[in-house]
Amino acid sequence: MKVSELVEKLGLKVYCGNNGLENEISNGYTSDLLSDVMGHADAGCAWITLQTHKNVMAIASLKDLSAVILVKGFEPETDMAAQSDEEGIPVLGTSEEAFTISGKLFNLLINCK
Amino acid sequence: MMHFEFHVEGGNFLKAGAASSQLKKILKQLNVDPKTIKRVVVAMYEAEVNIVAHAYKGDIYIDIDTKKIEITLIDEGPGIPDIDLAMKQGFSTASSVVREMGFGAGMGLPNIKNNSDELTITSEVNKGTTVKFATYLNQ
Ligand SMILES: Nc1ncnc2c1ncn2[C@@H]1O[C@H](COP(=O)(O)OP(=O)(O)O)[C@@H](O)[C@H]1O
Ligand SMILES: [Mg+2]
């Protein structure tokens, strides 16, 4: 599923990285521990987290992730947003918490497999 | 045989991962297979971030030949008093500020171990740490 479809289906905000809205999302990973994501997330994941700093984008880029979804209304810091635009990895937002948005993403991805 | 070097500043989280990102580009250009790139990048990132999080400054030396990618990180810093303990999943001396950023889960050294084929760590307290690892190229 494309990031743009996900945005539409889950009513997500697009903060930045609009040039990556055509990225393909094949899976999801929910974690606020950077080394956990580094060690275990697959390429093509949407990463669900409450971390809002630039290092998130460094990891997303190194791991070839497709998008980052910030939970509970958290917004990206300025330098995170800048790197999101640079890398073409969108940072999306939801007011929901990690459990809920992860469940919704899971259901969407299961149904399109 | 190719050689690359990078410098890392301790404490500068804004630049953390810059060397890893450069290395990833180099390996892509060299057409290293994607699975190997993934492993090397994970190990390299964790070792680079450890200099940022735990040391004062460091240098990274990368040697690539037809058989393997060998990466040596030499830092000036507090050193590691008990390397076996530091290698344990979940062990971390990271500050609370660093933990709040999501670093300091104590998974870095285990990630390096899991994503390399050779790993040697030597350290002298109050002097610094040398982390050397290699990933084989399956060609
Ligand atoms: N380059 C280094 N210099 C000094 N101490 C280090 C270094 N690398 C790792 N350590 C020590 O080993 C511990 C475990 O490292 P690691 O597994 O990467 O976890 P984390 O970095 O999340 O704390 C660190 O908390 C620190 O005490
Ligand atoms: Mg670490």
CSV table of C-alpha atoms and ligand atoms in Angstrom, one decimal:
chain,number,residue,atom,x,y,z
A,1,MET,CA,0.0,0.0,0.0
A,2,LYS,CA,1.2,3.5,-0.8
A,3,VAL,CA,1.8,6.0,1.9
A,4,SER,CA,-0.8,8.3,0.3
A,5,GLU,CA,-3.5,5.5,0.6
A,6,LEU,CA,-2.6,5.0,4.2
A,7,VAL,CA,-2.9,8.7,4.9
A,8,GLU,CA,-6.4,8.7,3.4
A,9,LYS,CA,-7.6,5.5,5.0
A,10,LEU,CA,-6.4,6.3,8.5
A,11,GLY,CA,-7.0,10.0,8.3
A,12,LEU,CA,-3.3,10.8,9.1
A,13,LYS,CA,-1.7,14.2,9.0
A,14,VAL,CA,1.2,14.7,6.6
A,15,TYR,CA,3.8,16.9,8.4
A,16,CYS,CA,6.6,16.6,5.8
A,17,GLY,CA,8.3,14.4,3.3
A,18,ASN,CA,5.6,14.8,0.7
A,19,ASN,CA,8.0,13.7,-2.0
A,20,GLY,CA,7.8,10.2,-0.5
A,21,LEU,CA,4.0,9.8,-0.5
A,22,GLU,CA,4.3,7.2,-3.3
A,23,ASN,CA,6.6,5.0,-1.1
A,24,GLU,CA,5.3,1.5,-0.7
A,25,ILE,CA,4.5,0.3,2.8
A,26,SER,CA,4.8,-3.5,3.3
A,27,ASN,CA,4.8,-3.8,7.1
A,28,GLY,CA,4.8,-1.9,10.3
A,29,TYR,CA,7.1,-1.6,13.4
A,30,THR,CA,6.1,0.0,16.7
A,31,SER,CA,8.9,1.0,19.1
A,32,ASP,CA,10.4,4.0,20.8
A,33,LEU,CA,13.8,2.3,21.3
A,34,LEU,CA,16.1,3.3,18.4
A,35,SER,CA,18.3,0.2,18.6
A,36,ASP,CA,15.3,-2.0,18.6
A,37,VAL,CA,14.2,-0.5,15.3
A,38,MET,CA,17.8,-0.5,14.0
A,39,GLY,CA,18.2,-4.2,14.8
A,40,HIS,CA,14.7,-5.5,13.9
A,41,ALA,CA,12.6,-3.4,11.6
A,42,ASP,CA,12.4,-4.5,7.9
A,43,ALA,CA,12.8,-2.2,4.9
A,44,GLY,CA,9.5,-0.9,3.7
A,45,CYS,CA,8.0,-0.5,7.2
A,46,ALA,CA,5.9,2.3,8.6
A,47,TRP,CA,7.6,3.1,12.0
A,48,ILE,CA,5.1,4.0,14.7
A,49,THR,CA,6.7,6.0,17.5
A,50,LEU,CA,6.6,9.1,19.8
A,51,GLN,CA,10.2,10.1,19.2
A,52,THR,CA,10.3,13.4,17.3
A,53,HIS,CA,14.0,14.1,16.8
A,54,LYS,CA,16.3,14.0,13.8
A,55,ASN,CA,17.9,10.7,14.7
A,56,VAL,CA,14.6,9.0,13.8
A,57,MET,CA,15.1,10.1,10.2
A,58,ALA,CA,18.7,8.9,10.2
A,59,ILE,CA,17.5,5.4,11.2
A,60,ALA,CA,14.5,5.5,8.8
A,61,SER,CA,16.9,6.3,6.0
A,62,LEU,CA,19.6,3.7,7.0
A,63,LYS,CA,16.9,1.0,7.2
A,64,ASP,CA,15.0,2.1,4.1
A,65,LEU,CA,11.7,2.6,6.0
A,66,SER,CA,8.8,4.0,4.0
A,67,ALA,CA,7.2,6.4,6.6
A,68,VAL,CA,7.2,7.4,10.2
A,69,ILE,CA,3.9,7.8,12.1
A,70,LEU,CA,4.0,10.0,15.2
A,71,VAL,CA,1.4,9.1,17.8
A,72,LYS,CA,-0.7,11.1,20.3
A,73,GLY,CA,-0.4,14.4,18.4
A,74,PHE,CA,3.4,14.6,18.7
A,75,GLU,CA,4.9,16.8,16.0
A,76,PRO,CA,8.4,16.5,14.3
A,77,GLU,CA,11.1,18.9,15.5
A,78,THR,CA,12.3,21.3,12.8
A,79,ASP,CA,15.5,19.3,11.9
A,80,MET,CA,13.5,16.1,11.8
A,81,ALA,CA,11.1,17.6,9.3
A,82,ALA,CA,14.0,19.0,7.2
A,83,GLN,CA,15.6,15.6,7.0
A,84,SER,CA,12.3,13.9,6.2
A,85,ASP,CA,12.0,16.2,3.1
A,86,GLU,CA,15.6,15.6,2.2
A,87,GLU,CA,15.2,11.8,2.4
A,88,GLY,CA,11.7,11.6,0.9
A,89,ILE,CA,10.4,9.7,3.9
A,90,PRO,CA,7.1,11.2,5.1
A,91,VAL,CA,6.4,11.9,8.7
A,92,LEU,CA,2.7,11.4,9.4
A,93,GLY,CA,0.7,12.1,12.5
A,94,THR,CA,-2.3,10.8,14.4
A,95,SER,CA,-4.0,11.8,17.7
A,96,GLU,CA,-4.3,8.1,18.6
A,97,GLU,CA,-1.9,6.1,20.7
A,98,ALA,CA,0.5,3.5,19.5
A,99,PHE,CA,-1.7,0.5,20.3
A,100,THR,CA,-4.7,1.8,18.4
A,101,ILE,CA,-2.9,3.0,15.3
A,102,SER,CA,-0.8,-0.1,15.2
A,103,GLY,CA,-3.9,-2.2,15.2
A,104,LYS,CA,-5.5,-0.2,12.4
A,105,LEU,CA,-2.3,-0.4,10.3
A,106,PHE,CA,-2.1,-4.2,11.0
A,107,ASN,CA,-5.7,-4.7,9.8
A,108,LEU,CA,-5.1,-2.6,6.6
A,109,LEU,CA,-2.0,-4.5,5.7
A,110,ILE,CA,-3.4,-7.9,6.4
A,111,ASN,CA,-6.4,-7.2,4.1
A,112,CYS,CA,-4.3,-6.0,1.2
A,113,LYS,CA,-2.0,-9.1,1.3
B,1,MET,CA,41.5,-2.8,-1.5
B,2,MET,CA,39.8,0.4,-0.6
B,3,HIS,CA,40.2,2.5,2.5
B,4,PHE,CA,37.9,5.2,4.0
B,5,GLU,CA,38.1,7.3,7.2
B,6,PHE,CA,35.5,9.2,9.2
B,7,HIS,CA,35.8,11.4,12.3
B,8,VAL,CA,33.1,11.3,15.0
B,9,GLU,CA,32.4,14.0,17.7
B,10,GLY,CA,31.3,12.8,21.1
B,11,GLY,CA,28.1,14.2,22.3
B,12,ASN,CA,26.9,15.5,18.9
B,13,PHE,CA,23.6,13.7,18.3
B,14,LEU,CA,22.8,15.9,15.4
B,15,LYS,CA,25.5,14.3,13.4
B,16,ALA,CA,25.0,10.7,14.7
B,17,GLY,CA,24.7,8.3,11.8
B,18,ALA,CA,26.4,10.6,9.2
B,19,ALA,CA,29.4,8.2,8.8
B,20,SER,CA,27.0,5.2,8.6
B,21,SER,CA,25.0,7.0,5.9
B,22,GLN,CA,28.2,7.7,3.9
B,23,LEU,CA,29.3,4.1,4.2
B,24,LYS,CA,25.9,2.9,3.0
B,25,LYS,CA,26.2,5.0,-0.1
B,26,ILE,CA,29.7,3.7,-0.8
B,27,LEU,CA,28.6,0.0,-0.4
B,28,LYS,CA,25.7,0.6,-2.8
B,29,GLN,CA,28.0,2.1,-5.3
B,30,LEU,CA,30.3,-0.9,-5.0
B,31,ASN,CA,27.3,-3.1,-5.7
B,32,VAL,CA,27.7,-5.0,-2.4
B,33,ASP,CA,24.7,-7.3,-2.1
B,34,PRO,CA,21.8,-5.6,-0.2
B,35,LYS,CA,21.7,-8.2,2.7
B,36,THR,CA,25.3,-7.5,3.5
B,37,ILE,CA,24.8,-3.8,3.3
B,38,LYS,CA,22.0,-4.1,5.8
B,39,ARG,CA,24.1,-6.0,8.3
B,40,VAL,CA,27.1,-3.7,7.9
B,41,VAL,CA,25.0,-0.6,8.3
B,42,VAL,CA,23.3,-1.8,11.5
B,43,ALA,CA,26.6,-2.7,13.1
B,44,MET,CA,28.3,0.5,11.9
B,45,TYR,CA,25.5,2.7,13.1
B,46,GLU,CA,25.5,1.2,16.6
B,47,ALA,CA,29.3,1.6,16.9
B,48,GLU,CA,29.2,5.1,15.6
B,49,VAL,CA,26.4,6.1,18.1
B,50,ASN,CA,28.4,4.5,20.9
B,51,ILE,CA,31.2,7.0,20.3
B,52,VAL,CA,28.6,9.9,20.2
B,53,ALA,CA,26.8,8.6,23.4
B,54,HIS,CA,29.7,7.4,25.5
B,55,ALA,CA,33.0,8.8,24.3
B,56,TYR,CA,34.7,12.2,23.6
B,57,LYS,CA,35.8,11.7,20.0
B,58,GLY,CA,36.7,8.9,17.7
B,59,ASP,CA,37.9,7.9,14.3
B,60,ILE,CA,36.5,5.2,12.0
B,61,TYR,CA,38.7,3.3,9.6
B,62,ILE,CA,37.1,1.1,6.9
B,63,ASP,CA,38.9,-1.4,4.8
B,64,ILE,CA,37.1,-3.2,2.0
B,65,ASP,CA,38.7,-6.0,-0.1
B,66,THR,CA,37.1,-8.8,-2.1
B,67,LYS,CA,36.5,-11.0,0.9
B,68,LYS,CA,35.3,-8.7,3.7
B,69,ILE,CA,34.4,-5.2,5.0
B,70,GLU,CA,36.5,-4.5,8.1
B,71,ILE,CA,35.6,-1.5,10.3
B,72,THR,CA,37.7,-0.2,13.2
B,73,LEU,CA,36.5,2.5,15.5
B,74,ILE,CA,39.0,4.0,17.9
B,75,ASP,CA,37.8,6.5,20.5
B,76,GLU,CA,39.1,8.6,23.3
B,77,GLY,CA,36.7,8.2,26.2
B,78,PRO,CA,36.0,6.7,29.5
B,79,GLY,CA,36.6,3.1,28.3
B,80,ILE,CA,34.6,0.0,29.2
B,81,PRO,CA,35.6,-1.5,32.6
B,82,ASP,CA,33.8,-4.8,32.0
B,83,ILE,CA,33.3,-5.7,28.4
B,84,ASP,CA,31.4,-9.0,29.0
B,85,LEU,CA,28.9,-7.0,31.1
B,86,ALA,CA,28.6,-4.3,28.5
B,87,MET,CA,27.9,-6.9,25.8
B,88,LYS,CA,24.8,-8.1,27.7
B,89,GLN,CA,21.4,-7.2,26.2
B,90,GLY,CA,19.9,-4.4,28.2
B,91,PHE,CA,23.1,-3.2,30.0
B,92,SER,CA,23.5,0.5,29.6
B,93,THR,CA,25.2,3.4,31.4
B,94,ALA,CA,23.5,6.0,29.1
B,95,SER,CA,22.3,9.2,30.8
B,96,SER,CA,18.6,9.8,31.3
B,97,VAL,CA,18.6,12.5,28.6
B,98,VAL,CA,20.1,10.0,26.1
B,99,ARG,CA,17.5,7.4,27.2
B,100,GLU,CA,14.6,9.7,26.7
B,101,MET,CA,15.7,10.1,23.1
B,102,GLY,CA,15.3,6.3,22.7
B,103,PHE,CA,19.0,5.6,22.8
B,104,GLY,CA,20.5,3.7,25.7
B,105,ALA,CA,18.4,0.5,25.5
B,106,GLY,CA,21.6,-1.6,25.9
B,107,MET,CA,21.0,-3.2,22.5
B,108,GLY,CA,23.8,-1.6,20.6
B,109,LEU,CA,26.7,-4.0,21.3
B,110,PRO,CA,24.4,-7.1,20.8
B,111,ASN,CA,23.3,-5.6,17.5
B,112,ILE,CA,26.9,-5.3,16.4
B,113,LYS,CA,27.6,-8.9,17.4
B,114,ASN,CA,24.5,-10.1,15.5
B,115,ASN,CA,25.4,-8.2,12.4
B,116,SER,CA,29.1,-9.0,12.1
B,117,ASP,CA,31.2,-12.1,11.4
B,118,GLU,CA,34.1,-11.1,13.6
B,119,LEU,CA,34.1,-8.7,16.6
B,120,THR,CA,36.9,-7.7,18.9
B,121,ILE,CA,36.5,-5.0,21.6
B,122,THR,CA,39.5,-3.8,23.6
B,123,SER,CA,39.3,-1.0,26.1
B,124,GLU,CA,41.4,0.9,28.6
B,125,VAL,CA,39.5,2.8,31.4
B,126,ASN,CA,40.0,6.6,31.2
B,127,LYS,CA,41.7,6.2,27.8
B,128,GLY,CA,39.4,4.8,25.2
B,129,THR,CA,37.8,1.9,23.4
B,130,THR,CA,38.6,0.1,20.1
B,131,VAL,CA,35.8,-1.8,18.4
B,132,LYS,CA,36.8,-3.8,15.4
B,133,PHE,CA,34.4,-5.9,13.4
B,134,ALA,CA,34.2,-7.5,10.0
B,135,THR,CA,31.5,-8.6,7.7
B,136,TYR,CA,32.2,-11.2,5.0
B,137,LEU,CA,31.3,-10.6,1.4
B,138,ASN,CA,29.7,-13.8,0.1
B,139,GLN,CA,31.2,-13.7,-3.4
C,1,LIG,N1,32.7,3.5,22.9
C,1,LIG,C1,32.4,3.3,24.1
C,1,LIG,N2,33.0,4.0,25.2
C,1,LIG,C2,32.7,3.8,26.4
C,1,LIG,N3,31.7,3.0,26.8
C,1,LIG,C3,31.0,2.3,25.9
C,1,LIG,C4,31.3,2.4,24.5
C,1,LIG,N4,30.5,1.6,23.8
C,1,LIG,C5,29.7,1.0,24.7
C,1,LIG,N5,30.0,1.4,26.0
C,1,LIG,C6,29.4,0.9,27.2
C,1,LIG,O1,28.7,-0.3,27.0
C,1,LIG,C7,27.3,-0.1,27.3
C,1,LIG,C8,26.4,-0.9,26.4
C,1,LIG,O2,26.5,-0.4,25.0
C,1,LIG,P1,25.3,-0.7,24.1
C,1,LIG,O3,25.0,-2.1,24.0
C,1,LIG,O4,25.6,0.0,22.8
C,1,LIG,O5,24.1,0.0,24.8
C,1,LIG,P2,23.7,1.6,24.9
C,1,LIG,O6,24.6,2.4,24.0
C,1,LIG,O7,22.3,1.7,24.6
C,1,LIG,O8,24.0,2.0,26.4
C,1,LIG,C9,27.1,1.4,27.3
C,1,LIG,O9,26.0,1.8,28.0
C,1,LIG,C10,28.4,1.9,27.8
C,1,LIG,O10,28.5,1.7,29.2
C,2,MG,MG,24.9,1.9,22.1
